[in-house]
Amino acid sequence: MLSVFLLSAAGFTVLTTEFIIVGLLPSIARDLQVTIAQAGLLVTLFAFTVAAFGPFLTAWFARFERRKLFISVLVMFGLANTLAALAPNIGVMAVARLIPALGLPVFWALASETAVDIVGPQFAGRAIARIGFGIVCATVFGIPVGTLISDAFGWRSAFAILAFVAFAKALLLFVYLPKTNLHQHQVSLRSQLKILRSPLMQGHVLLSILVFSGMFTAYTYLADILERLAGFDGTLVGWCLMGFGAVGLVGNSLGGRAVDRHPLIASMVFCLFLIGGMVALVPSIHSTVGLAAAMGIWGVTQAALFLVSHVRLMKAAPEAPAFAASLNIAGANLGIGLGAMVGGRVIDTLGLGSVGFAASGFILISILLALLLMTFKPRAACAQS
């Protein structure tokens, strides 16, 4: 459906804005005359801003007409990326990163809810898989292409082009996206916040934190593993990472189908395979077939868990699905930050080859938590007003 496709295309721009900076940090640090560690705080600022403000901003903006809201968010992203392209110092750059961090959870959560409204709740997983396709494409194409543009024309050009794309997609939404009057009975802000009192909902958020902590304890350092342990050069590492993202297209599709059947079982199954992929990577590092298989399993299951976690939260709170989705986004960003920190400590104390095992510890705990959540009664998911 055209509306879902347009939202997916807009999601590509939104997620590329978040992750593109990873490949640009060395250039930004040199140009703005700061250290890599100081430039890296831009990533931390984005992630924790999403985590801290995302659920509450989503709850507040859920009452607005979606077409106008989505267009406004994309215009805001265009302005923020323009500011980043022109930033004279790290302070202005921090502001340019703060602005889109406020808009990302609002767009992603409400676009997911709108897609479900269009196709119906019975096909929620597949609808959000189409939205998630934009995320996978951002990982596979957006980040590498942004890095190539930076290498050829400078990092400011990458942000300038991203700003142009954001404005262009805002125009497309203005022309082709119909006004959404599907969500007639909007839930009040107070009623949305009440779902936080549900022990089941708290457990689902904790599950997302654990899953993303596990994924990013290892994934944050995957390039370093391939470079230092496998002995690959930068170009080969880049192609490996692109392949890792490309198999995520399969995971996105599998996750969308599995989560519609049973969200928690889907989460546990993909987590089990994820452990296998992460643990097998280093022992298979010098075998072409073994390394490809380990990375393939890891890439498929990681992409699937992005989608499964998102839909799982939405299904756990059907009375406030957008707010529930924003809670998953917040939990995911907390997990990303925590995983990166834990992975760094593991490397310092146990070595680079141990991060897969440390990551698997998080994932194993998440499987046990999912088993526990399956014992809760469905009615516990809702705090009825």
Short mmCIF file of N, CA and C in Angstrom, two decimals, residues 159-333:
data_model
loop_
_atom_site.label_atom_id
_atom_site.label_comp_id
_atom_site.label_asym_id
_atom_site.label_seq_id
_atom_site.Cartn_x
_atom_site.Cartn_y
_atom_site.Cartn_z
N PHE A 159 25.46 15.34 5.57
CA PHE A 159 24.32 15.91 6.29
C PHE A 159 23.47 16.80 5.38
N ALA A 160 24.13 17.51 4.46
CA ALA A 160 23.39 18.38 3.54
C ALA A 160 22.49 17.55 2.64
N ILE A 161 23.00 16.45 2.11
CA ILE A 161 22.19 15.58 1.25
C ILE A 161 21.06 14.96 2.05
N LEU A 162 21.33 14.56 3.29
CA LEU A 162 20.29 13.98 4.14
C LEU A 162 19.20 15.01 4.44
N ALA A 163 19.59 16.28 4.60
CA ALA A 163 18.60 17.34 4.80
C ALA A 163 17.70 17.49 3.58
N PHE A 164 18.30 17.47 2.38
CA PHE A 164 17.53 17.57 1.14
C PHE A 164 16.54 16.41 1.03
N VAL A 165 17.01 15.20 1.35
CA VAL A 165 16.15 14.02 1.26
C VAL A 165 14.98 14.14 2.24
N ALA A 166 15.24 14.65 3.45
CA ALA A 166 14.17 14.82 4.43
C ALA A 166 13.11 15.79 3.93
N PHE A 167 13.54 16.92 3.36
CA PHE A 167 12.58 17.90 2.82
C PHE A 167 11.79 17.29 1.66
N ALA A 168 12.48 16.53 0.80
CA ALA A 168 11.82 15.92 -0.36
C ALA A 168 10.75 14.91 0.09
N LYS A 169 11.05 14.14 1.11
CA LYS A 169 10.08 13.16 1.59
C LYS A 169 8.92 13.82 2.34
N ALA A 170 9.19 14.94 2.98
CA ALA A 170 8.09 15.70 3.58
C ALA A 170 7.12 16.17 2.49
N LEU A 171 7.67 16.59 1.36
CA LEU A 171 6.83 17.02 0.24
C LEU A 171 6.02 15.84 -0.31
N LEU A 172 6.64 14.67 -0.42
CA LEU A 172 5.93 13.49 -0.90
C LEU A 172 4.77 13.11 0.03
N LEU A 173 5.01 13.19 1.33
CA LEU A 173 3.94 12.90 2.28
C LEU A 173 2.81 13.92 2.16
N PHE A 174 3.17 15.18 1.93
CA PHE A 174 2.17 16.23 1.78
C PHE A 174 1.28 15.96 0.56
N VAL A 175 1.89 15.46 -0.51
CA VAL A 175 1.14 15.24 -1.75
C VAL A 175 0.36 13.93 -1.73
N TYR A 176 0.95 12.87 -1.21
CA TYR A 176 0.37 11.54 -1.40
C TYR A 176 -0.21 10.88 -0.15
N LEU A 177 0.20 11.30 1.04
CA LEU A 177 -0.31 10.63 2.24
C LEU A 177 -1.67 11.22 2.61
N PRO A 178 -2.71 10.40 2.68
CA PRO A 178 -4.03 10.94 3.04
C PRO A 178 -4.10 11.30 4.51
N LYS A 179 -5.04 12.18 4.84
CA LYS A 179 -5.27 12.49 6.24
C LYS A 179 -5.79 11.25 6.94
N THR A 180 -5.28 11.02 8.15
CA THR A 180 -5.64 9.82 8.89
C THR A 180 -6.69 10.13 9.93
N ASN A 181 -7.87 9.58 9.72
CA ASN A 181 -8.94 9.70 10.70
C ASN A 181 -9.29 8.33 11.28
N LEU A 182 -8.27 7.45 11.24
CA LEU A 182 -8.52 6.07 11.63
C LEU A 182 -8.61 5.89 13.13
N HIS A 183 -7.81 6.69 13.86
CA HIS A 183 -7.76 6.52 15.31
C HIS A 183 -8.76 7.48 15.95
N GLN A 184 -10.02 7.13 15.90
CA GLN A 184 -11.08 8.03 16.36
C GLN A 184 -11.08 8.21 17.87
N HIS A 185 -10.82 7.14 18.60
CA HIS A 185 -10.96 7.19 20.06
C HIS A 185 -9.58 7.29 20.69
N GLN A 186 -9.06 8.48 20.71
CA GLN A 186 -7.73 8.67 21.25
C GLN A 186 -7.72 8.46 22.76
N VAL A 187 -6.68 7.79 23.23
CA VAL A 187 -6.52 7.54 24.66
C VAL A 187 -5.86 8.76 25.29
N SER A 188 -6.35 9.16 26.45
CA SER A 188 -5.80 10.33 27.12
C SER A 188 -4.37 10.09 27.56
N LEU A 189 -3.63 11.19 27.77
CA LEU A 189 -2.24 11.08 28.22
C LEU A 189 -2.17 10.32 29.54
N ARG A 190 -3.10 10.61 30.44
CA ARG A 190 -3.10 9.93 31.73
C ARG A 190 -3.31 8.43 31.57
N SER A 191 -4.25 8.05 30.69
CA SER A 191 -4.53 6.63 30.47
C SER A 191 -3.33 5.92 29.85
N GLN A 192 -2.62 6.60 28.95
CA GLN A 192 -1.43 5.99 28.35
C GLN A 192 -0.35 5.76 29.40
N LEU A 193 -0.16 6.74 30.27
CA LEU A 193 0.87 6.60 31.30
C LEU A 193 0.54 5.51 32.30
N LYS A 194 -0.75 5.19 32.43
CA LYS A 194 -1.16 4.17 33.40
C LYS A 194 -0.64 2.78 33.04
N ILE A 195 -0.33 2.54 31.78
CA ILE A 195 0.16 1.21 31.43
C ILE A 195 1.53 0.94 32.05
N LEU A 196 2.22 1.99 32.47
CA LEU A 196 3.52 1.81 33.12
C LEU A 196 3.38 1.11 34.47
N ARG A 197 2.16 1.11 35.04
CA ARG A 197 1.95 0.46 36.33
C ARG A 197 1.77 -1.05 36.20
N SER A 198 1.61 -1.53 34.98
CA SER A 198 1.40 -2.96 34.76
C SER A 198 2.71 -3.73 34.92
N PRO A 199 2.77 -4.71 35.83
CA PRO A 199 3.99 -5.52 35.96
C PRO A 199 4.38 -6.22 34.66
N LEU A 200 3.37 -6.65 33.89
CA LEU A 200 3.66 -7.28 32.61
C LEU A 200 4.33 -6.30 31.66
N MET A 201 3.83 -5.07 31.63
CA MET A 201 4.42 -4.06 30.75
C MET A 201 5.84 -3.73 31.19
N GLN A 202 6.06 -3.63 32.47
CA GLN A 202 7.41 -3.38 32.99
C GLN A 202 8.35 -4.51 32.58
N GLY A 203 7.82 -5.75 32.63
CA GLY A 203 8.64 -6.89 32.23
C GLY A 203 8.99 -6.86 30.75
N HIS A 204 8.03 -6.44 29.92
CA HIS A 204 8.29 -6.35 28.48
C HIS A 204 9.35 -5.28 28.18
N VAL A 205 9.29 -4.15 28.88
CA VAL A 205 10.30 -3.11 28.67
C VAL A 205 11.68 -3.62 29.09
N LEU A 206 11.72 -4.29 30.25
CA LEU A 206 12.99 -4.87 30.72
C LEU A 206 13.52 -5.89 29.71
N LEU A 207 12.63 -6.66 29.11
CA LEU A 207 13.05 -7.64 28.11
C LEU A 207 13.71 -6.94 26.92
N SER A 208 13.14 -5.83 26.48
CA SER A 208 13.75 -5.08 25.37
C SER A 208 15.12 -4.55 25.76
N ILE A 209 15.26 -4.04 26.98
CA ILE A 209 16.55 -3.54 27.44
C ILE A 209 17.59 -4.65 27.41
N LEU A 210 17.23 -5.85 27.90
CA LEU A 210 18.16 -6.97 27.94
C LEU A 210 18.54 -7.43 26.54
N VAL A 211 17.54 -7.54 25.65
CA VAL A 211 17.81 -7.99 24.29
C VAL A 211 18.76 -7.04 23.57
N PHE A 212 18.50 -5.74 23.66
CA PHE A 212 19.35 -4.77 22.95
C PHE A 212 20.71 -4.62 23.63
N SER A 213 20.76 -4.79 24.95
CA SER A 213 22.06 -4.79 25.63
C SER A 213 22.92 -5.92 25.10
N GLY A 214 22.32 -7.11 24.97
CA GLY A 214 23.06 -8.24 24.44
C GLY A 214 23.51 -8.02 23.01
N MET A 215 22.61 -7.55 22.17
CA MET A 215 22.96 -7.34 20.76
C MET A 215 24.12 -6.36 20.62
N PHE A 216 24.07 -5.25 21.36
CA PHE A 216 25.05 -4.19 21.14
C PHE A 216 26.30 -4.34 22.00
N THR A 217 26.30 -5.25 22.97
CA THR A 217 27.55 -5.60 23.64
C THR A 217 28.54 -6.13 22.62
N ALA A 218 28.05 -6.91 21.65
CA ALA A 218 28.91 -7.49 20.63
C ALA A 218 28.90 -6.69 19.32
N TYR A 219 27.71 -6.27 18.86
CA TYR A 219 27.62 -5.63 17.55
C TYR A 219 28.41 -4.33 17.48
N THR A 220 28.47 -3.60 18.57
CA THR A 220 29.23 -2.35 18.59
C THR A 220 30.67 -2.58 18.17
N TYR A 221 31.20 -3.76 18.45
CA TYR A 221 32.62 -4.04 18.21
C TYR A 221 32.83 -5.07 17.11
N LEU A 222 31.79 -5.31 16.30
CA LEU A 222 31.92 -6.30 15.23
C LEU A 222 32.99 -5.91 14.22
N ALA A 223 33.03 -4.64 13.84
CA ALA A 223 34.05 -4.20 12.89
C ALA A 223 35.45 -4.41 13.45
N ASP A 224 35.61 -4.13 14.74
CA ASP A 224 36.91 -4.31 15.38
C ASP A 224 37.29 -5.80 15.42
N ILE A 225 36.31 -6.68 15.65
CA ILE A 225 36.57 -8.12 15.64
C ILE A 225 37.06 -8.57 14.27
N LEU A 226 36.38 -8.10 13.22
CA LEU A 226 36.75 -8.50 11.87
C LEU A 226 38.12 -7.95 11.48
N GLU A 227 38.45 -6.80 11.98
CA GLU A 227 39.73 -6.18 11.63
C GLU A 227 40.88 -6.80 12.41
N ARG A 228 40.72 -6.90 13.71
CA ARG A 228 41.83 -7.34 14.56
C ARG A 228 41.96 -8.86 14.66
N LEU A 229 40.85 -9.58 14.71
CA LEU A 229 40.92 -11.02 14.88
C LEU A 229 40.91 -11.77 13.55
N ALA A 230 40.13 -11.28 12.58
CA ALA A 230 40.10 -11.93 11.27
C ALA A 230 41.20 -11.41 10.35
N GLY A 231 41.72 -10.21 10.65
CA GLY A 231 42.78 -9.63 9.84
C GLY A 231 42.30 -8.98 8.56
N PHE A 232 41.01 -8.61 8.50
CA PHE A 232 40.47 -7.98 7.29
C PHE A 232 40.88 -6.51 7.23
N ASP A 233 41.03 -6.01 6.01
CA ASP A 233 41.28 -4.57 5.85
C ASP A 233 39.95 -3.81 5.89
N GLY A 234 40.04 -2.49 5.87
CA GLY A 234 38.85 -1.66 6.03
C GLY A 234 37.80 -1.90 4.96
N THR A 235 38.23 -2.10 3.72
CA THR A 235 37.29 -2.32 2.62
C THR A 235 36.52 -3.62 2.80
N LEU A 236 37.24 -4.68 3.16
CA LEU A 236 36.60 -5.98 3.35
C LEU A 236 35.65 -5.95 4.55
N VAL A 237 36.06 -5.24 5.61
CA VAL A 237 35.18 -5.08 6.76
C VAL A 237 33.88 -4.39 6.35
N GLY A 238 34.01 -3.35 5.52
CA GLY A 238 32.83 -2.64 5.04
C GLY A 238 31.88 -3.53 4.28
N TRP A 239 32.42 -4.38 3.40
CA TRP A 239 31.57 -5.30 2.65
C TRP A 239 30.92 -6.34 3.57
N CYS A 240 31.67 -6.78 4.58
CA CYS A 240 31.10 -7.74 5.54
C CYS A 240 29.94 -7.12 6.31
N LEU A 241 30.11 -5.87 6.71
CA LEU A 241 29.03 -5.19 7.45
C LEU A 241 27.82 -4.95 6.55
N MET A 242 28.08 -4.67 5.28
CA MET A 242 26.95 -4.49 4.36
C MET A 242 26.21 -5.82 4.17
N GLY A 243 26.96 -6.92 4.09
CA GLY A 243 26.34 -8.23 3.99
C GLY A 243 25.56 -8.57 5.24
N PHE A 244 26.12 -8.21 6.38
CA PHE A 244 25.44 -8.43 7.66
C PHE A 244 24.09 -7.72 7.67
N GLY A 245 24.08 -6.49 7.18
CA GLY A 245 22.82 -5.76 7.12
C GLY A 245 21.87 -6.30 6.07
N ALA A 246 22.44 -6.79 4.95
CA ALA A 246 21.59 -7.27 3.86
C ALA A 246 20.80 -8.51 4.26
N VAL A 247 21.42 -9.44 5.01
CA VAL A 247 20.67 -10.63 5.44
C VAL A 247 19.59 -10.24 6.44
N GLY A 248 19.71 -9.03 7.00
CA GLY A 248 18.67 -8.55 7.89
C GLY A 248 17.32 -8.40 7.19
N LEU A 249 17.34 -8.27 5.87
CA LEU A 249 16.08 -8.21 5.11
C LEU A 249 15.30 -9.51 5.30
N VAL A 250 16.03 -10.64 5.36
CA VAL A 250 15.39 -11.93 5.61
C VAL A 250 14.85 -11.96 7.04
N GLY A 251 15.66 -11.50 7.98
CA GLY A 251 15.22 -11.48 9.37
C GLY A 251 14.01 -10.59 9.59
N ASN A 252 13.96 -9.47 8.88
CA ASN A 252 12.82 -8.57 9.00
C ASN A 252 11.53 -9.26 8.57
N SER A 253 11.61 -10.03 7.46
CA SER A 253 10.44 -10.75 6.98
C SER A 253 10.04 -11.88 7.91
N LEU A 254 11.02 -12.67 8.36
CA LEU A 254 10.73 -13.78 9.27
C LEU A 254 10.16 -13.29 10.59
N GLY A 255 10.74 -12.20 11.10
CA GLY A 255 10.25 -11.65 12.36
C GLY A 255 8.84 -11.15 12.26
N GLY A 256 8.50 -10.53 11.13
CA GLY A 256 7.15 -10.01 10.94
C GLY A 256 6.10 -11.10 10.93
N ARG A 257 6.45 -12.26 10.39
CA ARG A 257 5.49 -13.37 10.35
C ARG A 257 5.42 -14.09 11.70
N ALA A 258 6.58 -14.29 12.32
CA ALA A 258 6.61 -15.04 13.58
C ALA A 258 5.93 -14.29 14.72
N VAL A 259 6.11 -12.98 14.77
CA VAL A 259 5.58 -12.22 15.90
C VAL A 259 4.06 -12.15 15.87
N ASP A 260 3.45 -12.29 14.70
CA ASP A 260 1.99 -12.30 14.62
C ASP A 260 1.40 -13.57 15.26
N ARG A 261 2.19 -14.65 15.28
CA ARG A 261 1.70 -15.90 15.86
C ARG A 261 1.82 -15.89 17.39
N HIS A 262 3.02 -15.59 17.90
CA HIS A 262 3.20 -15.52 19.35
C HIS A 262 4.45 -14.68 19.65
N PRO A 263 4.29 -13.46 20.13
CA PRO A 263 5.43 -12.55 20.31
C PRO A 263 6.53 -13.09 21.22
N LEU A 264 6.18 -13.66 22.36
CA LEU A 264 7.21 -14.10 23.30
C LEU A 264 7.95 -15.34 22.80
N ILE A 265 7.22 -16.27 22.19
CA ILE A 265 7.88 -17.45 21.63
C ILE A 265 8.82 -17.02 20.49
N ALA A 266 8.36 -16.10 19.66
CA ALA A 266 9.22 -15.59 18.58
C ALA A 266 10.49 -14.98 19.15
N SER A 267 10.34 -14.21 20.23
CA SER A 267 11.50 -13.58 20.85
C SER A 267 12.48 -14.63 21.36
N MET A 268 11.98 -15.67 22.01
CA MET A 268 12.86 -16.70 22.56
C MET A 268 13.58 -17.48 21.46
N VAL A 269 12.86 -17.83 20.39
CA VAL A 269 13.47 -18.60 19.31
C VAL A 269 14.59 -17.81 18.64
N PHE A 270 14.32 -16.55 18.30
CA PHE A 270 15.35 -15.74 17.66
C PHE A 270 16.52 -15.48 18.61
N CYS A 271 16.24 -15.35 19.91
CA CYS A 271 17.32 -15.16 20.88
C CYS A 271 18.23 -16.38 20.94
N LEU A 272 17.66 -17.57 20.89
CA LEU A 272 18.47 -18.79 20.90
C LEU A 272 19.40 -18.84 19.70
N PHE A 273 18.88 -18.54 18.51
CA PHE A 273 19.73 -18.54 17.32
C PHE A 273 20.77 -17.41 17.38
N LEU A 274 20.39 -16.27 17.97
CA LEU A 274 21.33 -15.17 18.11
C LEU A 274 22.53 -15.58 18.97
N ILE A 275 22.27 -16.29 20.06
CA ILE A 275 23.36 -16.78 20.90
C ILE A 275 24.30 -17.66 20.07
N GLY A 276 23.72 -18.55 19.28
CA GLY A 276 24.54 -19.42 18.43
C GLY A 276 25.43 -18.65 17.49
N GLY A 277 24.88 -17.63 16.84
CA GLY A 277 25.67 -16.84 15.90
C GLY A 277 26.78 -16.07 16.57
N MET A 278 26.49 -15.44 17.71
CA MET A 278 27.50 -14.63 18.40
C MET A 278 28.62 -15.48 18.99
N VAL A 279 28.25 -16.62 19.58
CA VAL A 279 29.25 -17.48 20.20
C VAL A 279 30.12 -18.16 19.14
N ALA A 280 29.55 -18.49 17.98
CA ALA A 280 30.29 -19.21 16.93
C ALA A 280 31.22 -18.30 16.14
N LEU A 281 31.04 -16.98 16.22
CA LEU A 281 31.77 -16.07 15.34
C LEU A 281 33.28 -16.19 15.52
N VAL A 282 33.77 -16.01 16.74
CA VAL A 282 35.22 -15.99 16.96
C VAL A 282 35.86 -17.35 16.68
N PRO A 283 35.29 -18.47 17.15
CA PRO A 283 35.88 -19.77 16.80
C PRO A 283 35.92 -20.04 15.30
N SER A 284 35.02 -19.40 14.54
CA SER A 284 34.96 -19.62 13.08
C SER A 284 35.68 -18.53 12.31
N ILE A 285 36.43 -17.69 12.98
CA ILE A 285 36.94 -16.45 12.39
C ILE A 285 37.86 -16.71 11.20
N HIS A 286 38.56 -17.86 11.17
CA HIS A 286 39.50 -18.14 10.08
C HIS A 286 38.94 -19.12 9.06
N SER A 287 37.66 -19.43 9.17
CA SER A 287 36.99 -20.28 8.19
C SER A 287 36.00 -19.44 7.41
N THR A 288 36.19 -19.36 6.10
CA THR A 288 35.31 -18.52 5.28
C THR A 288 33.86 -18.94 5.41
N VAL A 289 33.61 -20.24 5.30
CA VAL A 289 32.25 -20.75 5.38
C VAL A 289 31.69 -20.57 6.79
N GLY A 290 32.49 -20.92 7.78
CA GLY A 290 32.04 -20.81 9.17
C GLY A 290 31.74 -19.37 9.56
N LEU A 291 32.63 -18.46 9.15
CA LEU A 291 32.44 -17.05 9.48
C LEU A 291 31.19 -16.51 8.79
N ALA A 292 30.99 -16.87 7.52
CA ALA A 292 29.81 -16.41 6.79
C ALA A 292 28.53 -16.95 7.45
N ALA A 293 28.56 -18.21 7.88
CA ALA A 293 27.39 -18.79 8.52
C ALA A 293 27.08 -18.11 9.84
N ALA A 294 28.12 -17.89 10.66
CA ALA A 294 27.91 -17.25 11.96
C ALA A 294 27.38 -15.84 11.79
N MET A 295 27.96 -15.08 10.86
CA MET A 295 27.50 -13.72 10.63
C MET A 295 26.10 -13.70 10.03
N GLY A 296 25.81 -14.69 9.17
CA GLY A 296 24.48 -14.76 8.58
C GLY A 296 23.40 -15.01 9.63
N ILE A 297 23.65 -15.98 10.51
CA ILE A 297 22.68 -16.27 11.57
C ILE A 297 22.52 -15.06 12.49
N TRP A 298 23.63 -14.45 12.85
CA TRP A 298 23.60 -13.27 13.71
C TRP A 298 22.82 -12.15 13.05
N GLY A 299 23.11 -11.88 11.77
CA GLY A 299 22.46 -10.78 11.07
C GLY A 299 20.96 -10.98 10.92
N VAL A 300 20.55 -12.20 10.58
CA VAL A 300 19.12 -12.49 10.42
C VAL A 300 18.38 -12.33 11.75
N THR A 301 18.93 -12.93 12.80
CA THR A 301 18.23 -12.91 14.09
C THR A 301 18.23 -11.51 14.72
N GLN A 302 19.30 -10.76 14.53
CA GLN A 302 19.32 -9.42 15.11
C GLN A 302 18.27 -8.54 14.46
N ALA A 303 18.15 -8.59 13.14
CA ALA A 303 17.13 -7.79 12.46
C ALA A 303 15.74 -8.24 12.87
N ALA A 304 15.55 -9.56 13.01
CA ALA A 304 14.24 -10.07 13.43
C ALA A 304 13.88 -9.56 14.82
N LEU A 305 14.86 -9.51 15.71
CA LEU A 305 14.58 -9.08 17.09
C LEU A 305 14.27 -7.59 17.18
N PHE A 306 14.80 -6.78 16.28
CA PHE A 306 14.40 -5.37 16.21
C PHE A 306 12.88 -5.28 16.05
N LEU A 307 12.38 -6.03 15.08
CA LEU A 307 10.95 -6.00 14.76
C LEU A 307 10.12 -6.70 15.83
N VAL A 308 10.55 -7.89 16.26
CA VAL A 308 9.80 -8.66 17.25
C VAL A 308 9.63 -7.86 18.53
N SER A 309 10.70 -7.22 18.99
CA SER A 309 10.62 -6.44 20.23
C SER A 309 9.61 -5.30 20.09
N HIS A 310 9.61 -4.67 18.94
CA HIS A 310 8.72 -3.54 18.71
C HIS A 310 7.26 -3.96 18.73
N VAL A 311 6.94 -5.01 17.98
CA VAL A 311 5.55 -5.48 17.91
C VAL A 311 5.12 -6.09 19.23
N ARG A 312 6.04 -6.77 19.90
CA ARG A 312 5.74 -7.39 21.19
C ARG A 312 5.21 -6.37 22.19
N LEU A 313 5.84 -5.22 22.27
CA LEU A 313 5.38 -4.16 23.18
C LEU A 313 4.02 -3.63 22.76
N MET A 314 3.81 -3.44 21.45
CA MET A 314 2.54 -2.91 20.96
C MET A 314 1.39 -3.89 21.25
N LYS A 315 1.63 -5.19 21.10
CA LYS A 315 0.60 -6.17 21.38
C LYS A 315 0.34 -6.31 22.88
N ALA A 316 1.33 -5.98 23.70
CA ALA A 316 1.16 -6.08 25.15
C ALA A 316 0.27 -4.96 25.70
N ALA A 317 0.12 -3.87 24.94
CA ALA A 317 -0.72 -2.75 25.39
C ALA A 317 -1.59 -2.28 24.22
N PRO A 318 -2.59 -3.07 23.84
CA PRO A 318 -3.41 -2.71 22.67
C PRO A 318 -4.20 -1.43 22.86
N GLU A 319 -4.39 -0.99 24.12
CA GLU A 319 -5.14 0.23 24.36
C GLU A 319 -4.29 1.48 24.13
N ALA A 320 -2.96 1.33 24.05
CA ALA A 320 -2.06 2.46 23.80
C ALA A 320 -0.84 1.96 23.04
N PRO A 321 -1.03 1.48 21.81
CA PRO A 321 0.08 0.85 21.08
C PRO A 321 1.23 1.79 20.74
N ALA A 322 0.93 3.05 20.43
CA ALA A 322 2.00 3.98 20.08
C ALA A 322 2.87 4.27 21.29
N PHE A 323 2.24 4.46 22.46
CA PHE A 323 3.01 4.70 23.67
C PHE A 323 3.84 3.47 24.01
N ALA A 324 3.26 2.28 23.83
CA ALA A 324 4.00 1.05 24.09
C ALA A 324 5.20 0.94 23.15
N ALA A 325 5.01 1.31 21.87
CA ALA A 325 6.12 1.28 20.92
C ALA A 325 7.22 2.24 21.34
N SER A 326 6.84 3.40 21.86
CA SER A 326 7.85 4.36 22.30
C SER A 326 8.62 3.84 23.51
N LEU A 327 7.96 3.04 24.35
CA LEU A 327 8.66 2.42 25.48
C LEU A 327 9.71 1.43 24.98
N ASN A 328 9.37 0.70 23.91
CA ASN A 328 10.36 -0.21 23.33
C ASN A 328 11.54 0.58 22.77
N ILE A 329 11.26 1.70 22.10
CA ILE A 329 12.34 2.53 21.55
C ILE A 329 13.23 3.04 22.67
N ALA A 330 12.62 3.46 23.78
CA ALA A 330 13.39 3.93 24.92
C ALA A 330 14.24 2.81 25.50
N GLY A 331 13.62 1.64 25.69
CA GLY A 331 14.37 0.51 26.22
C GLY A 331 15.49 0.08 25.31
N ALA A 332 15.24 0.11 23.99
CA ALA A 332 16.27 -0.27 23.03
C ALA A 332 17.47 0.67 23.11
N ASN A 333 17.20 1.97 23.21
CA ASN A 333 18.31 2.93 23.28
C ASN A 333 19.08 2.82 24.59
#
